[in-house]
Amino acid sequence: MMINQETPMQIEQIPMTRPHYQTGRKGRVRMIVLHATAGRGPGDLNWLRAGGDERRPVSTHYYISKQGRIVQLVDDANTAWHAGVSRWPVDGKQVSGCNAYSLGIELENLNTGRDPYPAAQYAAALWLCRTLVLRHDIPRNQLVRHLDIAPGRKTDPAGFPWQRFVNEVYTDLVPTPPTPPELVAQLQAHLLDLAYRTAGSGISAGWPLFTLAQQAKLGMPVATPTPRRTTTGTAQDDQDRGIALADAGTFVVEIYAGDLLYAPVEAFTATPPDPRQVLRLSQTPAGPLRDALLELLFRQADPVNGYRPDWAHHQHLLKNLASLGVPIGPNQRITISNGSAYVCQHFAYDSLCSPVPNWKTIYRLSDLSAVAAGTRSLPGLTKTQATLLRRSLLDSLYREQAGRQFEEQATLVRYALDKQLGAPLGAPETLELGEAHFLLMPFAKDVLACRLPSADWAYDRPVPTGTAINGLAATLGETSLPEIGHLSAYLSGYTQPPGSVAGQLLGQELAQPRLHDLSRWHDAPQPPPTINQIILWPTPGPLTSDLALPVVDFWHYYIQRDGTITRLRETPTTDTNMIIASEGDLNHASPRQRSALAWLLRILHATCAFDLRQVQIGVPR
């Protein structure tokens, strides 16, 4: 099948300044390897063009900027030095040293798992890979990421929507359609990919801790914390992910719904790491190391407050981690429809709330559900109050985690509640797989895949009566895929008994971005502030690192790359400047981040009546 060449893209030929590559190659090109530069253009391109440095010479065949500019540095006929120590099955034979068989493509990206890959860059990578696949007859399993061929050593391109990309590369290029088992395997890979992208990572699911987390039934990945990078020009190694914890050493940390796992960096010299070297927060004795792990855990969910050992909710977690799960959101205030104020925090398996200011009185969302259902009672709460509070908590949970209204009778919501899958961990997305279309959505204990009647089926539209619910392991025969399936079906052999449902899939998508208001710790409402100027302040990111900067006391809002807005301060500083910090350069902002900024400026303009011409980009002098 020929690639559509109606709008071919241009490839710029720019020679390297140092010949850090090998002329010629051993045989035909049989692989394509995608990387991330772990830097910003044009600096990363200049670094690649110079071949890295003499201590560590590198090269790549192609470079794609965030704007979609494609540059060729090394001819396809020559061997670039991009893969390093690597292994992969090529045409049925395991090979070591993939440089001899592959083309390397570097994507401009910080490789943090949060830095976006803009649409123009994605489109350029898709066009280039489709062109190269056709030119060199590359099979599907030989289009790979650096992290695939160097597990435990490389993590790039972190956060890239890999399974969707591969699927689109090979659309119409494969002469025979995939078999049902191949489609099921592809769906499994998409579910894994979504789980890790939601956690802000691109780390291979088999490395380093995922398998152990599944054996312990700890649910899906929630976060993969890493230290802030201090250098650019090379993608992150697993060892670079190490975080110094107290005086106990440096550890690689991954947070799952049910626990935090960590292992000493030294363990990652083996493939895979010795399971005996992987430790759990829940089994760590009290002391400086556990305190450091708790601070890291809470700081991922609540960058402003972190771990507060004197807070009732945090004390409650120490005794109930197995049933609560890890924190997934900040400690914040909500007000229910009768005007009562509560402080709440969401966890992977449950949520906690306390009436203001009775902090020691703690209600769990699961208990409120039982009261609302009339199966138990709680001191100080009527059934009506419990019902209102439960609804407010679920509204908050789905708004913040999925960006959608909570609709209890929606198919996926009802299914997740009935099967006790825990909190939603991210927004849904649509997958096209062969002639089938699926809605995918991550939850704390699983990732759901629900087959859609058509590609344009709205999530808040009722599905046909009798839509079947099956575990993904139950393939409905040899020629079809299940309607709703679980990632856990692949991992544990679990099969969900069939059922049938009717109704919309999810609540409506919310127009406004996620907003964490961490400033509302007073009882009296404040008048709208006087604003003479708004300053947009770019920061390196992520929020957990930026809040350690001394200038944070001057910030009022912070907008993350995923569009989440955190309100940090109640009123402007005395010079009437309002400062909005943004994760990363706004020139490279994701569509969600740009949309969130536009929404916030509109709200501030409406409430504070400032002149939109007084918006300044850059750090104030």
mmCIF file with all atom_site columns, N, CA and C in Angstrom, residues 288-311:
data_model
loop_
_atom_site.group_PDB
_atom_site.id
_atom_site.type_symbol
_atom_site.label_atom_id
_atom_site.label_alt_id
_atom_site.label_comp_id
_atom_site.label_asym_id
_atom_site.label_entity_id
_atom_site.label_seq_id
_atom_site.pdbx_PDB_ins_code
_atom_site.Cartn_x
_atom_site.Cartn_y
_atom_site.Cartn_z
_atom_site.occupancy
_atom_site.B_iso_or_equiv
_atom_site.pdbx_formal_charge
_atom_site.auth_seq_id
_atom_site.auth_comp_id
_atom_site.auth_asym_id
_atom_site.auth_atom_id
_atom_site.pdbx_PDB_model_num
ATOM 1  N N  . PRO A 1 288 ? 13.965 7.800  59.675 1.00 0.00 ? 288 PRO A N  1
ATOM 2  C CA . PRO A 1 288 ? 14.219 8.828  58.651 1.00 0.00 ? 288 PRO A CA 1
ATOM 3  C C  . PRO A 1 288 ? 13.900 8.379  57.235 1.00 0.00 ? 288 PRO A C  1
ATOM 4  N N  . LEU A 1 289 ? 14.187 7.116  56.902 1.00 0.00 ? 289 LEU A N  1
ATOM 5  C CA . LEU A 1 289 ? 13.912 6.650  55.541 1.00 0.00 ? 289 LEU A CA 1
ATOM 6  C C  . LEU A 1 289 ? 12.413 6.629  55.272 1.00 0.00 ? 289 LEU A C  1
ATOM 7  N N  . ARG A 1 290 ? 11.626 6.105  56.200 1.00 0.00 ? 290 ARG A N  1
ATOM 8  C CA . ARG A 1 290 ? 10.180 6.079  55.989 1.00 0.00 ? 290 ARG A CA 1
ATOM 9  C C  . ARG A 1 290 ? 9.621  7.495  55.907 1.00 0.00 ? 290 ARG A C  1
ATOM 10 N N  . ASP A 1 291 ? 10.125 8.397  56.756 1.00 0.00 ? 291 ASP A N  1
ATOM 11 C CA . ASP A 1 291 ? 9.658  9.782  56.690 1.00 0.00 ? 291 ASP A CA 1
ATOM 12 C C  . ASP A 1 291 ? 9.965  10.403 55.331 1.00 0.00 ? 291 ASP A C  1
ATOM 13 N N  . ALA A 1 292 ? 11.150 10.112 54.788 1.00 0.00 ? 292 ALA A N  1
ATOM 14 C CA . ALA A 1 292 ? 11.524 10.647 53.470 1.00 0.00 ? 292 ALA A CA 1
ATOM 15 C C  . ALA A 1 292 ? 10.637 10.067 52.379 1.00 0.00 ? 292 ALA A C  1
ATOM 16 N N  . LEU A 1 293 ? 10.309 8.784  52.478 1.00 0.00 ? 293 LEU A N  1
ATOM 17 C CA . LEU A 1 293 ? 9.425  8.157  51.507 1.00 0.00 ? 293 LEU A CA 1
ATOM 18 C C  . LEU A 1 293 ? 8.015  8.735  51.594 1.00 0.00 ? 293 LEU A C  1
ATOM 19 N N  . LEU A 1 294 ? 7.526  8.963  52.801 1.00 0.00 ? 294 LEU A N  1
ATOM 20 C CA . LEU A 1 294 ? 6.202  9.558  52.969 1.00 0.00 ? 294 LEU A CA 1
ATOM 21 C C  . LEU A 1 294 ? 6.160  10.979 52.421 1.00 0.00 ? 294 LEU A C  1
ATOM 22 N N  . GLU A 1 295 ? 7.205  11.735 52.652 1.00 0.00 ? 295 GLU A N  1
ATOM 23 C CA . GLU A 1 295 ? 7.266  13.094 52.106 1.00 0.00 ? 295 GLU A CA 1
ATOM 24 C C  . GLU A 1 295 ? 7.228  13.049 50.582 1.00 0.00 ? 295 GLU A C  1
ATOM 25 N N  . LEU A 1 296 ? 8.005  12.141 49.986 1.00 0.00 ? 296 LEU A N  1
ATOM 26 C CA . LEU A 1 296 ? 8.009  12.002 48.537 1.00 0.00 ? 296 LEU A CA 1
ATOM 27 C C  . LEU A 1 296 ? 6.636  11.573 48.036 1.00 0.00 ? 296 LEU A C  1
ATOM 28 N N  . LEU A 1 297 ? 6.011  10.629 48.705 1.00 0.00 ? 297 LEU A N  1
ATOM 29 C CA . LEU A 1 297 ? 4.695  10.134 48.313 1.00 0.00 ? 297 LEU A CA 1
ATOM 30 C C  . LEU A 1 297 ? 3.653  11.241 48.324 1.00 0.00 ? 297 LEU A C  1
ATOM 31 N N  . PHE A 1 298 ? 3.562  11.966 49.441 1.00 0.00 ? 298 PHE A N  1
ATOM 32 C CA . PHE A 1 298 ? 2.551  13.011 49.551 1.00 0.00 ? 298 PHE A CA 1
ATOM 33 C C  . PHE A 1 298 ? 2.875  14.214 48.677 1.00 0.00 ? 298 PHE A C  1
ATOM 34 N N  . ARG A 1 299 ? 4.160  14.486 48.471 1.00 0.00 ? 299 ARG A N  1
ATOM 35 C CA . ARG A 1 299 ? 4.543  15.630 47.660 1.00 0.00 ? 299 ARG A CA 1
ATOM 36 C C  . ARG A 1 299 ? 4.133  15.438 46.201 1.00 0.00 ? 299 ARG A C  1
ATOM 37 N N  . GLN A 1 300 ? 4.091  14.179 45.722 1.00 0.00 ? 300 GLN A N  1
ATOM 38 C CA . GLN A 1 300 ? 3.630  13.932 44.360 1.00 0.00 ? 300 GLN A CA 1
ATOM 39 C C  . GLN A 1 300 ? 2.165  14.304 44.192 1.00 0.00 ? 300 GLN A C  1
ATOM 40 N N  . ALA A 1 301 ? 1.349  14.072 45.221 1.00 0.00 ? 301 ALA A N  1
ATOM 41 C CA . ALA A 1 301 ? -0.081 14.357 45.142 1.00 0.00 ? 301 ALA A CA 1
ATOM 42 C C  . ALA A 1 301 ? -0.425 15.758 45.619 1.00 0.00 ? 301 ALA A C  1
ATOM 43 N N  . ASP A 1 302 ? 0.350  16.284 46.557 1.00 0.00 ? 302 ASP A N  1
ATOM 44 C CA . ASP A 1 302 ? 0.071  17.587 47.164 1.00 0.00 ? 302 ASP A CA 1
ATOM 45 C C  . ASP A 1 302 ? 1.379  18.358 47.254 1.00 0.00 ? 302 ASP A C  1
ATOM 46 N N  . PRO A 1 303 ? 1.814  18.963 46.142 1.00 0.00 ? 303 PRO A N  1
ATOM 47 C CA . PRO A 1 303 ? 3.133  19.614 46.131 1.00 0.00 ? 303 PRO A CA 1
ATOM 48 C C  . PRO A 1 303 ? 3.282  20.745 47.132 1.00 0.00 ? 303 PRO A C  1
ATOM 49 N N  . VAL A 1 304 ? 2.190  21.349 47.542 1.00 0.00 ? 304 VAL A N  1
ATOM 50 C CA . VAL A 1 304 ? 2.278  22.479 48.472 1.00 0.00 ? 304 VAL A CA 1
ATOM 51 C C  . VAL A 1 304 ? 2.494  21.994 49.901 1.00 0.00 ? 304 VAL A C  1
ATOM 52 N N  . ASN A 1 305 ? 1.734  21.024 50.333 1.00 0.00 ? 305 ASN A N  1
ATOM 53 C CA . ASN A 1 305 ? 1.760  20.609 51.735 1.00 0.00 ? 305 ASN A CA 1
ATOM 54 C C  . ASN A 1 305 ? 2.669  19.426 52.016 1.00 0.00 ? 305 ASN A C  1
ATOM 55 N N  . GLY A 1 306 ? 2.823  18.514 51.053 1.00 0.00 ? 306 GLY A N  1
ATOM 56 C CA . GLY A 1 306 ? 3.638  17.339 51.308 1.00 0.00 ? 306 GLY A CA 1
ATOM 57 C C  . GLY A 1 306 ? 3.078  16.516 52.464 1.00 0.00 ? 306 GLY A C  1
ATOM 58 N N  . TYR A 1 307 ? 3.973  15.864 53.182 1.00 0.00 ? 307 TYR A N  1
ATOM 59 C CA . TYR A 1 307 ? 3.574  15.007 54.301 1.00 0.00 ? 307 TYR A CA 1
ATOM 60 C C  . TYR A 1 307 ? 3.562  15.807 55.585 1.00 0.00 ? 307 TYR A C  1
ATOM 61 N N  . ARG A 1 308 ? 2.439  15.779 56.293 1.00 0.00 ? 308 ARG A N  1
ATOM 62 C CA . ARG A 1 308 ? 2.289  16.462 57.575 1.00 0.00 ? 308 ARG A CA 1
ATOM 63 C C  . ARG A 1 308 ? 1.972  15.421 58.644 1.00 0.00 ? 308 ARG A C  1
ATOM 64 N N  . PRO A 1 309 ? 2.953  14.985 59.404 1.00 0.00 ? 309 PRO A N  1
ATOM 65 C CA . PRO A 1 309 ? 2.703  13.910 60.389 1.00 0.00 ? 309 PRO A CA 1
ATOM 66 C C  . PRO A 1 309 ? 1.685  14.277 61.454 1.00 0.00 ? 309 PRO A C  1
ATOM 67 N N  . ASP A 1 310 ? 1.413  15.578 61.629 1.00 0.00 ? 310 ASP A N  1
ATOM 68 C CA . ASP A 1 310 ? 0.439  15.986 62.635 1.00 0.00 ? 310 ASP A CA 1
ATOM 69 C C  . ASP A 1 310 ? -0.972 16.109 62.060 1.00 0.00 ? 310 ASP A C  1
ATOM 70 N N  . TRP A 1 311 ? -1.148 15.884 60.760 1.00 0.00 ? 311 TRP A N  1
ATOM 71 C CA . TRP A 1 311 ? -2.478 15.977 60.154 1.00 0.00 ? 311 TRP A CA 1
ATOM 72 C C  . TRP A 1 311 ? -3.218 14.658 60.327 1.00 0.00 ? 311 TRP A C  1
#
